[in-house]
XYZ file of N, CA and C in Angstrom:
567
model
N -1.821 -6.122 -19.076
C -2.947 -6.671 -18.341
C -2.521 -6.932 -16.914
N -3.322 -6.540 -15.965
C -2.997 -6.737 -14.552
C -3.632 -8.031 -14.090
N -3.027 -9.122 -14.452
C -3.584 -10.417 -14.089
C -3.152 -10.836 -12.701
N -3.631 -12.005 -12.323
C -3.300 -12.516 -11.015
C -1.941 -13.179 -10.995
N -1.435 -13.589 -12.128
C -0.140 -14.241 -12.177
C 0.987 -13.234 -12.064
N 2.105 -13.664 -11.531
C 3.234 -12.778 -11.355
C 3.902 -12.392 -12.660
N 3.671 -13.182 -13.728
C 4.319 -12.900 -15.004
C 3.564 -11.882 -15.835
N 2.312 -11.671 -15.554
C 1.512 -10.735 -16.342
C 1.791 -9.329 -15.870
N 2.092 -8.462 -16.796
C 2.383 -7.067 -16.477
C 1.464 -6.182 -17.285
N 1.268 -4.994 -16.806
C 0.491 -4.018 -17.561
C 1.307 -3.535 -18.740
N 0.613 -3.294 -19.815
C 1.283 -2.746 -20.988
C 0.728 -1.360 -21.256
N 1.539 -0.484 -21.724
C 1.091 0.868 -22.046
C 1.012 1.741 -20.803
N 0.245 2.825 -20.932
C 0.118 3.782 -19.845
C -1.230 3.680 -19.157
N -1.747 2.481 -18.975
C -3.067 2.330 -18.379
C -3.028 2.214 -16.863
N -1.876 2.362 -16.252
C -1.817 2.301 -14.807
C -0.419 2.538 -14.296
N -0.285 2.608 -12.983
C 1.035 2.847 -12.402
C 1.921 1.614 -12.544
N 3.227 1.822 -12.617
C 4.133 0.678 -12.715
C 4.149 -0.107 -11.409
N 4.533 -1.337 -11.502
C 4.570 -2.196 -10.325
C 5.707 -1.758 -9.399
N 5.401 -1.500 -8.137
C 6.461 -1.103 -7.204
C 7.357 -2.289 -6.868
N 8.560 -2.028 -6.408
C 9.462 -3.132 -6.079
C 8.926 -3.937 -4.895
N 9.132 -5.223 -4.937
C 8.701 -6.119 -3.864
C 9.706 -6.065 -2.721
N 9.218 -6.277 -1.513
C 10.088 -6.335 -0.354
C 10.854 -7.652 -0.349
N 12.080 -7.620 0.127
C 12.838 -8.860 0.259
C 12.305 -9.631 1.456
N 12.732 -10.863 1.586
C 12.265 -11.679 2.716
C 12.669 -11.078 4.055
N 13.884 -10.566 4.120
C 14.342 -9.964 5.377
C 13.545 -8.711 5.719
N 13.277 -7.877 4.707
C 12.459 -6.684 4.943
C 11.050 -7.070 5.365
N 10.502 -8.089 4.729
C 9.150 -8.532 5.061
C 9.096 -9.070 6.491
N 10.103 -9.841 6.878
C 10.142 -10.367 8.255
C 10.255 -9.241 9.277
N 11.104 -8.254 8.961
C 11.277 -7.133 9.892
C 9.980 -6.346 10.044
N 9.317 -6.071 8.924
C 8.059 -5.313 9.001
C 6.960 -6.130 9.657
N 6.946 -7.445 9.417
C 5.951 -8.286 10.065
C 6.191 -8.310 11.575
N 7.456 -8.337 11.994
C 7.760 -8.277 13.426
C 7.305 -6.966 14.045
N 7.544 -5.854 13.328
C 7.068 -4.553 13.822
C 5.552 -4.510 13.872
N 4.908 -5.116 12.873
C 3.442 -5.149 12.827
C 2.886 -5.931 14.014
N 3.504 -7.061 14.338
C 3.016 -7.884 15.442
C 3.273 -7.251 16.809
N 4.220 -6.332 16.906
C 4.487 -5.648 18.174
C 3.473 -4.545 18.474
N 2.693 -4.148 17.451
C 1.684 -3.109 17.663
C 0.529 -3.657 18.491
N -0.216 -2.740 19.102
C -1.384 -3.192 19.864
C -2.473 -3.662 18.902
N -3.435 -4.373 19.439
C -4.470 -5.023 18.631
C -5.283 -4.017 17.814
N -5.619 -2.908 18.412
C -6.441 -1.919 17.713
C -5.706 -1.324 16.519
N -4.430 -1.037 16.668
C -3.649 -0.481 15.565
C -3.520 -1.497 14.434
N -3.276 -2.768 14.797
C -3.215 -3.811 13.768
C -4.532 -3.923 13.019
N -5.643 -3.835 13.752
C -6.957 -3.903 13.107
C -7.170 -2.715 12.171
N -6.720 -1.535 12.574
C -6.856 -0.352 11.719
C -6.055 -0.512 10.425
N -4.857 -1.051 10.545
C -4.025 -1.268 9.361
C -4.673 -2.306 8.443
N -5.132 -3.408 9.021
C -5.776 -4.457 8.221
C -7.053 -3.937 7.561
N -7.816 -3.151 8.284
C -9.052 -2.599 7.726
C -8.750 -1.682 6.547
N -7.720 -0.852 6.680
C -7.355 0.048 5.584
C -6.898 -0.745 4.362
N -6.106 -1.780 4.573
C -5.634 -2.588 3.443
C -6.804 -3.327 2.805
N -7.689 -3.883 3.608
C -8.836 -4.610 3.054
C -9.769 -3.702 2.280
N -9.795 -2.438 2.611
C -10.646 -1.493 1.894
C -9.924 -0.826 0.730
N -8.641 -1.095 0.573
C -7.885 -0.521 -0.533
C -7.511 0.923 -0.314
N -7.337 1.324 0.928
C -7.045 2.725 1.264
C -5.717 2.843 1.995
N -5.265 4.084 2.122
C -4.065 4.367 2.911
C -4.440 4.392 4.387
N -3.501 4.043 5.236
C -3.749 4.078 6.675
C -3.832 5.520 7.143
N -4.505 5.729 8.273
C -4.662 7.075 8.795
C -3.366 7.661 9.316
N -2.542 6.845 9.950
C -1.278 7.304 10.512
C -0.161 6.998 9.515
N 0.492 8.035 9.061
C 1.523 7.892 8.036
C 2.684 7.008 8.489
N 2.929 6.941 9.794
C 4.024 6.114 10.298
C 3.773 4.632 10.063
N 2.511 4.244 9.925
C 2.171 2.839 9.729
C 2.085 2.455 8.255
N 2.329 3.382 7.358
C 2.224 3.106 5.926
C 3.186 2.004 5.462
N 4.466 1.973 5.910
C 5.330 0.868 5.475
C 4.823 -0.498 5.943
N 4.207 -0.535 7.111
C 3.655 -1.801 7.591
C 2.453 -2.206 6.749
N 1.653 -1.236 6.347
C 0.500 -1.529 5.495
C 0.946 -2.007 4.117
N 2.060 -1.490 3.614
C 2.600 -1.966 2.339
C 2.968 -3.442 2.457
N 3.611 -3.813 3.563
C 3.988 -5.218 3.769
C 2.748 -6.104 3.860
N 1.721 -5.654 4.567
C 0.482 -6.433 4.676
C -0.167 -6.570 3.296
N -0.201 -5.494 2.532
C -0.810 -5.538 1.201
C -0.049 -6.476 0.271
N 1.272 -6.458 0.334
C 2.040 -7.362 -0.513
C 1.845 -8.812 -0.097
N 1.722 -9.061 1.195
C 1.458 -10.418 1.671
C 0.090 -10.895 1.185
N -0.906 -10.023 1.245
C -2.234 -10.387 0.764
C -2.233 -10.625 -0.740
N -1.513 -9.810 -1.480
C -1.435 -10.007 -2.923
C -0.819 -11.361 -3.250
N 0.219 -11.734 -2.519
C 0.864 -13.025 -2.761
C -0.107 -14.179 -2.510
N -0.942 -14.063 -1.463
C -1.926 -15.107 -1.183
C -2.998 -15.156 -2.267
N -3.575 -13.997 -2.604
C -4.700 -13.980 -3.539
C -4.277 -14.295 -4.965
N -2.999 -14.162 -5.284
C -2.527 -14.527 -6.611
C -2.718 -16.018 -6.879
N -2.636 -16.832 -5.844
C -2.754 -18.281 -6.018
C -4.032 -18.850 -5.409
N -4.878 -18.034 -4.818
C -6.069 -18.536 -4.129
C -7.086 -19.156 -5.066
N -7.101 -18.772 -6.328
C -8.062 -19.345 -7.269
C -7.833 -20.834 -7.463
N -6.625 -21.311 -7.159
C -6.325 -22.734 -7.300
C -7.056 -23.590 -6.270
N -7.588 -22.961 -5.232
C -8.340 -23.722 -4.240
C -9.615 -24.320 -4.837
N -10.226 -23.655 -5.804
C -11.460 -24.151 -6.420
C -11.294 -25.532 -7.025
N -10.375 -25.703 -7.985
C -10.206 -27.042 -8.556
C -9.663 -28.058 -7.552
N -8.838 -27.602 -6.617
C -8.283 -28.522 -5.635
C -9.383 -29.097 -4.749
N -10.275 -28.247 -4.279
C -11.380 -28.713 -3.443
C -12.296 -29.634 -4.241
N -12.554 -29.292 -5.499
C -13.417 -30.123 -6.333
C -12.799 -31.506 -6.556
N -11.510 -31.551 -6.829
C -10.855 -32.845 -7.026
C -10.848 -33.670 -5.750
N -10.601 -33.018 -4.616
C -10.618 -33.742 -3.341
C -12.019 -34.259 -3.031
N -13.015 -33.458 -3.262
C -14.384 -33.879 -3.010
C -14.778 -35.016 -3.952
N -14.363 -34.937 -5.210
C -14.659 -36.005 -6.157
C -13.986 -37.305 -5.772
N -12.764 -37.228 -5.278
C -12.039 -38.437 -4.887
C -12.621 -39.053 -3.619
N -13.058 -38.221 -2.681
C -13.557 -38.748 -1.409
C -15.010 -39.209 -1.471
N -15.824 -38.614 -2.319
C -17.244 -38.946 -2.348
C -17.631 -39.820 -3.526
N -16.763 -40.006 -4.474
C -17.083 -40.848 -5.614
C -18.032 -40.196 -6.603
N -17.967 -38.880 -6.758
C -18.804 -38.179 -7.736
C -18.414 -38.587 -9.156
N -19.363 -38.552 -10.089
C -19.008 -38.813 -11.494
C -18.063 -37.737 -12.010
N -17.218 -38.079 -12.980
C -16.233 -37.117 -13.494
C -16.856 -35.838 -14.056
N -18.060 -35.931 -14.655
C -18.697 -34.731 -15.197
C -19.013 -33.733 -14.087
N -19.488 -34.263 -12.970
C -19.811 -33.381 -11.850
C -18.548 -32.786 -11.227
N -17.479 -33.551 -11.199
C -16.216 -33.042 -10.662
C -15.694 -31.912 -11.546
N -15.814 -32.072 -12.864
C -15.355 -31.024 -13.782
C -16.205 -29.770 -13.613
N -17.530 -29.952 -13.526
C -18.409 -28.790 -13.311
C -18.121 -28.113 -11.971
N -17.913 -28.907 -10.952
C -17.592 -28.357 -9.629
C -16.261 -27.610 -9.664
N -15.289 -28.167 -10.367
C -13.980 -27.507 -10.483
C -14.106 -26.191 -11.248
N -14.886 -26.205 -12.330
C -15.072 -24.976 -13.109
C -15.784 -23.914 -12.285
N -16.829 -24.313 -11.568
C -17.568 -23.373 -10.730
C -16.678 -22.821 -9.610
N -15.931 -23.689 -8.957
C -15.024 -23.254 -7.889
C -13.945 -22.319 -8.394
N -13.425 -22.617 -9.589
C -12.406 -21.746 -10.184
C -12.988 -20.382 -10.509
N -14.187 -20.366 -11.057
C -14.840 -19.107 -11.409
C -15.120 -18.262 -10.162
N -15.709 -18.866 -9.153
C -16.067 -18.123 -7.945
C -14.815 -17.661 -7.198
N -13.895 -18.578 -6.953
C -12.689 -18.185 -6.220
C -11.778 -17.289 -7.046
N -11.814 -17.424 -8.371
C -11.044 -16.517 -9.219
C -11.567 -15.092 -9.125
N -12.894 -14.941 -9.146
C -13.484 -13.598 -9.009
C -13.198 -13.020 -7.627
N -13.331 -13.856 -6.618
C -13.039 -13.413 -5.252
C -11.573 -13.020 -5.109
N -10.693 -13.838 -5.673
C -9.262 -13.547 -5.591
C -8.924 -12.242 -6.327
N -9.523 -12.029 -7.502
C -9.269 -10.789 -8.231
C -9.735 -9.585 -7.423
N -10.907 -9.677 -6.807
C -11.468 -8.585 -6.012
C -10.523 -8.194 -4.876
N -10.108 -9.179 -4.083
C -9.254 -8.875 -2.930
C -7.836 -8.515 -3.354
N -7.334 -9.122 -4.439
C -6.004 -8.769 -4.919
C -5.984 -7.318 -5.372
N -7.031 -6.891 -6.100
C -7.040 -5.511 -6.593
C -7.146 -4.513 -5.444
N -7.869 -4.853 -4.388
C -7.930 -3.968 -3.221
C -6.575 -3.898 -2.521
N -5.908 -5.031 -2.402
C -4.572 -5.025 -1.784
C -3.605 -4.215 -2.636
N -3.735 -4.288 -3.936
C -2.871 -3.518 -4.829
C -3.107 -2.017 -4.662
N -4.401 -1.618 -4.603
C -4.717 -0.203 -4.388
C -4.163 0.280 -3.052
N -4.297 -0.546 -2.018
C -3.784 -0.172 -0.697
C -2.270 -0.050 -0.719
N -1.609 -0.939 -1.433
C -0.148 -0.871 -1.518
C 0.293 0.440 -2.158
N -0.320 0.803 -3.276
C 0.059 2.039 -3.962
C -0.270 3.268 -3.119
N -1.438 3.265 -2.469
C -1.820 4.407 -1.634
C -0.876 4.563 -0.451
N -0.471 3.464 0.155
C 0.423 3.543 1.303
C 1.851 3.852 0.898
N 2.255 3.434 -0.294
C 3.577 3.844 -0.784
C 3.622 5.348 -0.978
N 2.560 5.903 -1.522
C 2.519 7.352 -1.709
C 2.437 8.069 -0.363
N 1.701 7.502 0.578
C 1.597 8.123 1.907
C 2.939 8.100 2.621
N 3.708 7.049 2.412
C 5.013 6.940 3.058
C 6.083 7.726 2.310
N 5.746 8.209 1.111
C 6.731 8.952 0.335
C 7.732 8.042 -0.322
N 7.362 6.808 -0.595
C 8.292 5.833 -1.129
C 8.374 5.792 -2.630
N 7.590 6.583 -3.343
C 7.622 6.548 -4.798
C 8.174 7.860 -5.306
N 9.347 7.808 -5.851
C 9.982 9.022 -6.366
C 9.216 9.532 -7.567
N 8.983 10.819 -7.579
C 8.324 11.434 -8.711
C 6.814 11.369 -8.648
N 6.263 10.697 -7.661
C 4.810 10.606 -7.558
C 4.280 11.860 -6.885
N 3.082 12.253 -7.255
C 2.500 13.419 -6.617
C 2.178 13.081 -5.183
N 2.494 13.982 -4.308
C 2.226 13.766 -2.895
C 3.386 13.126 -2.159
N 4.429 12.718 -2.833
C 5.541 12.109 -2.124
C 6.611 13.151 -1.872
N 7.254 13.037 -0.750
C 8.306 13.978 -0.408
C 7.745 15.346 -0.082
N 8.637 16.328 -0.014
C 8.187 17.673 0.310
C 8.566 18.674 -0.756
N 9.020 18.220 -1.903
C 9.458 19.150 -2.937
C 8.279 19.970 -3.430
N 8.431 21.277 -3.412
C 7.403 22.156 -3.927
C 6.264 22.417 -2.976
N 6.333 21.910 -1.769
C 5.246 22.130 -0.822
C 5.712 23.050 0.293
N 4.757 23.619 0.960
C 5.042 24.489 2.091
C 5.345 23.658 3.329
N 5.887 24.291 4.338
C 6.102 23.612 5.606
C 4.794 23.414 6.343
N 3.806 24.237 6.032
C 2.520 24.158 6.698
C 1.472 23.604 5.747
N 0.506 22.829 6.267
C -0.539 22.302 5.387
C -1.364 23.436 4.783
N -1.620 23.347 3.507
C -2.425 24.349 2.825
C -1.691 25.631 2.501
N -0.419 25.700 2.844
C 0.350 26.911 2.606
C 0.826 27.004 1.174
N 1.384 28.150 0.798
C 1.875 28.309 -0.571
C 3.120 27.461 -0.796
N 3.410 27.237 -2.052
C 4.594 26.457 -2.394
C 5.842 27.220 -1.985
N 6.867 26.467 -1.632
C 8.134 27.083 -1.265
C 8.819 27.634 -2.505
N 9.598 28.702 -2.331
C 10.346 29.196 -3.484
C 11.419 28.186 -3.871
N 11.787 28.202 -5.130
C 12.814 27.290 -5.618
C 14.144 27.641 -4.976
N 14.993 26.679 -4.907
C 16.313 26.899 -4.312
C 17.064 27.904 -5.171
N 17.580 28.903 -4.516
C 18.303 29.955 -5.216
C 17.406 31.069 -5.703
N 16.084 30.940 -5.502
C 15.165 31.996 -5.953
C 15.204 33.139 -4.958
N 14.884 34.324 -5.447
C 14.869 35.491 -4.571
C 13.569 35.509 -3.781
N 13.683 35.663 -2.474
C 12.505 35.752 -1.618
C 12.297 37.218 -1.298
N 11.285 37.836 -1.916
C 11.037 39.265 -1.739
C 10.480 39.592 -0.364
N 9.697 38.695 0.213
C 9.055 39.020 1.486
C 9.937 38.740 2.689
N 11.055 38.073 2.505
C 11.977 37.823 3.602
C 11.519 36.727 4.541
N 10.504 35.960 4.173
C 10.006 34.925 5.073
C 10.795 33.644 4.978
N 11.478 33.429 3.900
C 12.249 32.194 3.777
C 13.586 32.501 3.133
N 14.602 31.928 3.698
C 15.932 32.075 3.118
C 16.260 30.787 2.405
N 16.887 30.923 1.274
C 17.254 29.732 0.537
C 18.736 29.525 0.635
N 19.140 28.295 0.600
C 20.556 27.956 0.605
C 20.853 27.241 -0.691
N 22.097 27.236 -1.063
C 22.496 26.619 -2.309
C 22.400 25.102 -2.215
N 22.680 24.530 -1.046
C 22.767 23.088 -0.934
C 21.579 22.428 -0.230
N 20.533 23.124 0.077
C 19.435 22.476 0.784
C 18.119 23.186 0.590
N 17.103 22.707 1.285
C 15.781 23.318 1.164
C 15.743 24.664 1.868
N 14.707 25.443 1.618
C 14.603 26.752 2.257
C 14.567 26.622 3.774
N 15.166 27.590 4.434
C 15.182 27.594 5.890
C 13.901 28.229 6.409
N 13.483 27.884 7.609
C 12.261 28.480 8.153
C 12.449 29.968 8.421
N 11.354 30.715 8.472
C 11.468 32.153 8.703
C 12.001 32.442 10.104
N 12.678 33.568 10.222
C 13.199 33.991 11.532
C 12.133 34.801 12.256
N 12.103 34.721 13.576
C 11.110 35.513 14.318
C 11.365 37.005 14.156
N 10.255 37.809 14.116
C 10.382 39.252 13.930
C 9.648 39.968 15.046
N 10.219 40.107 16.153
C 9.577 40.879 17.208
C 9.464 40.104 18.511
N 8.955 40.812 19.504
C 8.868 40.236 20.842
C 7.885 39.056 20.921
N 6.806 39.156 20.208
C 5.780 38.127 20.286
C 6.339 36.760 19.946
N 7.160 36.665 18.959
C 7.691 35.381 18.526
C 8.916 34.957 19.333
N 9.463 35.865 20.112
C 10.642 35.504 20.909
C 10.248 35.022 22.283
N 8.972 34.953 22.573
C 8.540 34.437 23.862
C 8.520 35.464 24.956
N 8.518 36.759 24.637
C 8.511 37.794 25.666
C 7.148 38.333 25.886
């Protein structure tokens, strides 16, 4: 179950595993980089995270992951504001205990639903930006394994595979090398 508490984990194959959390030092470093960006870029990153999407610029994906994790940490405990506000209001205004309990229940329900909504969007944004940044090993779309150098191009031949067309050379210890120019046009003449 993907609950709001940090101890609740998903069971089975009903979703992606929880990605590793950033350490405090990593979070501080990314927050510092985030604050050095111009206002419009920060707004774009925040808008993407609030909508549960990946950022448009892949270079900003690690910063969006940090923002999403920060939002998740806040929304995990935000439902507690409902009963806290109800208890404070009951103590300051002298409401009867029945009304304080009803107010606390209503506040917990409303803020719990709100917290779940925003937490789930931050979670979606975190996963989307991790994939955009290539930070999840084995995930589709991460890294360049099996993809062409050009968007929409055919898959690269496997390392050590024979390239019949001569467009790519493979090496034993690395990815395929780019094609060599064939003629005057490609040599700049």
